[in-house]
Tab-separated table of C-alpha atoms in Angstrom:
chain	number	residue	atom	x	y	z
V	1	MET	CA	98.195	94.773	114.128
V	2	GLU	CA	100.060	97.663	115.370
V	3	ILE	CA	103.465	99.082	114.212
V	4	ASN	CA	105.697	101.701	115.374
V	5	VAL	CA	107.577	103.611	112.671
V	6	TYR	CA	110.573	105.399	113.932
V	7	TYR	CA	112.075	108.570	112.660
V	8	ASP	CA	115.497	109.714	113.526
V	9	ILE	CA	116.976	113.451	114.080
V	10	ALA	CA	117.540	113.609	110.262
V	11	LYS	CA	113.779	112.788	109.497
V	12	TYR	CA	114.424	109.390	107.994
V	13	LEU	CA	111.554	106.831	108.654
V	14	HIS	CA	112.645	103.521	110.066
V	15	VAL	CA	110.256	100.690	109.190
V	16	LYS	CA	111.152	97.352	110.939
V	17	LEU	CA	109.421	94.229	109.644
V	18	ASP	CA	109.944	90.548	109.662
V	19	ARG	CA	111.334	89.146	106.220
V	20	GLU	CA	107.939	88.236	104.710
V	21	LYS	CA	106.245	91.267	105.750
V	22	ALA	CA	109.130	93.487	104.301
V	23	LEU	CA	108.918	91.570	100.913
V	24	GLU	CA	104.975	92.293	100.844
V	25	PHE	CA	105.738	96.019	101.881
V	26	ILE	CA	108.151	96.512	98.969
V	27	ASP	CA	105.704	94.800	96.692
V	28	SER	CA	103.022	97.112	97.737
V	29	ILE	CA	105.400	100.092	97.209
V	30	ILE	CA	106.266	98.887	93.730
V	31	SER	CA	102.654	98.516	92.852
V	32	LYS	CA	101.674	102.050	93.949
V	33	HIS	CA	104.872	104.020	93.323
V	34	GLY	CA	106.329	102.066	90.464
V	35	ILE	CA	109.714	100.283	90.100
V	36	THR	CA	112.987	101.991	90.803
V	37	ARG	CA	116.551	100.571	91.108
V	38	ASP	CA	116.501	101.029	94.933
V	39	LEU	CA	113.384	98.950	95.146
V	40	GLU	CA	114.619	96.390	92.947
V	41	GLU	CA	117.859	96.046	94.982
V	42	THR	CA	116.100	96.101	98.118
V	43	ARG	CA	113.918	93.375	97.042
V	44	ARG	CA	116.849	91.254	95.960
V	45	ILE	CA	118.604	91.806	99.340
V	46	ILE	CA	115.583	90.795	101.222
V	47	GLU	CA	115.075	87.713	98.958
V	48	ASN	CA	118.817	86.609	99.627
V	49	PHE	CA	118.663	87.561	103.223
V	50	ASP	CA	121.322	85.190	104.434
V	51	GLU	CA	123.894	86.086	102.025
V	52	PHE	CA	123.802	89.729	102.635
V	53	TYR	CA	123.327	89.216	106.287
V	54	SER	CA	126.974	87.923	106.478
V	55	ILE	CA	128.110	90.944	104.357
V	56	ALA	CA	126.228	93.330	106.767
V	57	ARG	CA	127.580	91.776	109.994
V	58	ARG	CA	131.227	92.372	108.594
V	59	LYS	CA	130.462	95.940	108.283
V	60	SER	CA	130.768	98.049	111.699
V	61	ASP	CA	127.377	99.533	111.587
V	62	GLY	CA	125.447	96.534	110.003
V	63	TYR	CA	123.899	98.922	107.326
V	64	LEU	CA	123.888	98.191	103.620
V	65	ILE	CA	123.505	101.366	101.386
V	66	ILE	CA	121.194	100.623	98.487
V	67	GLN	CA	122.329	101.329	94.938
V	68	LYS	CA	120.223	104.189	93.391
V	69	ASP	CA	119.745	105.462	89.832
V	70	SER	CA	121.095	109.002	89.786
V	71	GLY	CA	117.890	110.066	87.737
V	72	ASP	CA	115.696	108.758	90.462
V	73	VAL	CA	117.759	110.649	92.919
V	74	VAL	CA	117.235	113.746	91.119
V	75	ARG	CA	113.527	113.182	90.588
V	76	GLY	CA	112.887	112.336	94.237
V	77	ARG	CA	111.742	108.971	93.282
V	78	VAL	CA	114.012	107.144	95.509
V	79	VAL	CA	112.338	105.273	98.269
V	80	VAL	CA	114.820	103.115	100.294
V	81	HIS	CA	118.022	104.777	101.594
V	82	LYS	CA	119.622	101.989	103.520
V	83	ILE	CA	118.676	98.602	104.849
V	84	ARG	CA	119.657	96.690	107.948
V	85	LEU	CA	119.310	92.927	108.342
V	86	ILE	CA	118.774	91.712	111.699
V	87	ILE	CA	118.322	88.060	113.230
V	88	GLU	CA	116.520	88.340	116.686
V	89	GLY	CA	116.202	84.752	118.003
V	90	ASN	CA	115.058	82.712	114.995
V	91	VAL	CA	113.119	85.600	113.321
V	92	LYS	CA	114.778	87.430	110.275
V	93	THR	CA	113.996	91.124	110.584
V	94	VAL	CA	114.514	93.833	108.081
V	95	GLU	CA	114.937	97.527	108.917
V	96	LEU	CA	114.176	99.795	105.930
V	97	ILE	CA	115.311	103.470	106.165
V	98	ILE	CA	112.986	105.249	103.929
V	99	ASP	CA	114.238	108.455	102.063
V	100	ARG	CA	112.963	111.836	103.529
V	101	ARG	CA	111.103	112.902	100.491
V	102	VAL	CA	108.954	109.830	100.549
V	103	SER	CA	105.485	110.885	101.612
V	104	ARG	CA	103.897	109.152	105.005
V	105	GLU	CA	100.642	108.671	103.190
V	106	LEU	CA	102.603	106.179	100.763
V	107	ILE	CA	104.175	104.514	103.627
V	108	GLU	CA	100.931	104.365	105.623
V	109	SER	CA	99.002	103.064	102.574
V	110	CYS	CA	101.316	100.301	101.961
V	111	LEU	CA	101.494	99.284	105.678
V	112	ARG	CA	97.723	99.244	105.820
V	113	GLU	CA	97.659	96.990	102.715
V	114	ILE	CA	99.940	94.331	104.357
V	115	GLY	CA	97.721	94.314	107.502
V	116	PHE	CA	98.632	96.991	110.001
V	117	THR	CA	95.783	98.978	111.144
V	118	LYS	CA	97.543	101.066	113.678
V	119	ILE	CA	100.536	103.036	112.707
V	120	ASN	CA	102.397	105.064	115.562
V	121	TYR	CA	105.248	107.380	114.692
V	122	VAL	CA	107.823	107.422	117.385
V	123	GLU	CA	111.091	109.672	117.621
V	124	GLU	CA	114.096	107.591	118.028
């Protein structure tokens, strides 16, 4: 399988996955990186997609800021900066905005672990 990972002008990576693949991706990151509050919160939001989707729709931009532990922020251990929940047709999709300090190697390794063989980086 192939995936496009987008990066914006601020160099944040955007990974867009269906709900089930997003959960697998987060679990893979937790197994390699260790658990942090942002990963716990992200997993909770994805698991409770429908409840959080209604909250995200009420916001003007549709993004949810993930709660982070200040110690993890200082140490550079934060992985997920923001999350956006999308429903396209009947498919529940999750867009994860990855913190700039996370290595591309970690992201690529986790994407490969969940079945993506080709990873393209595209400027948004």
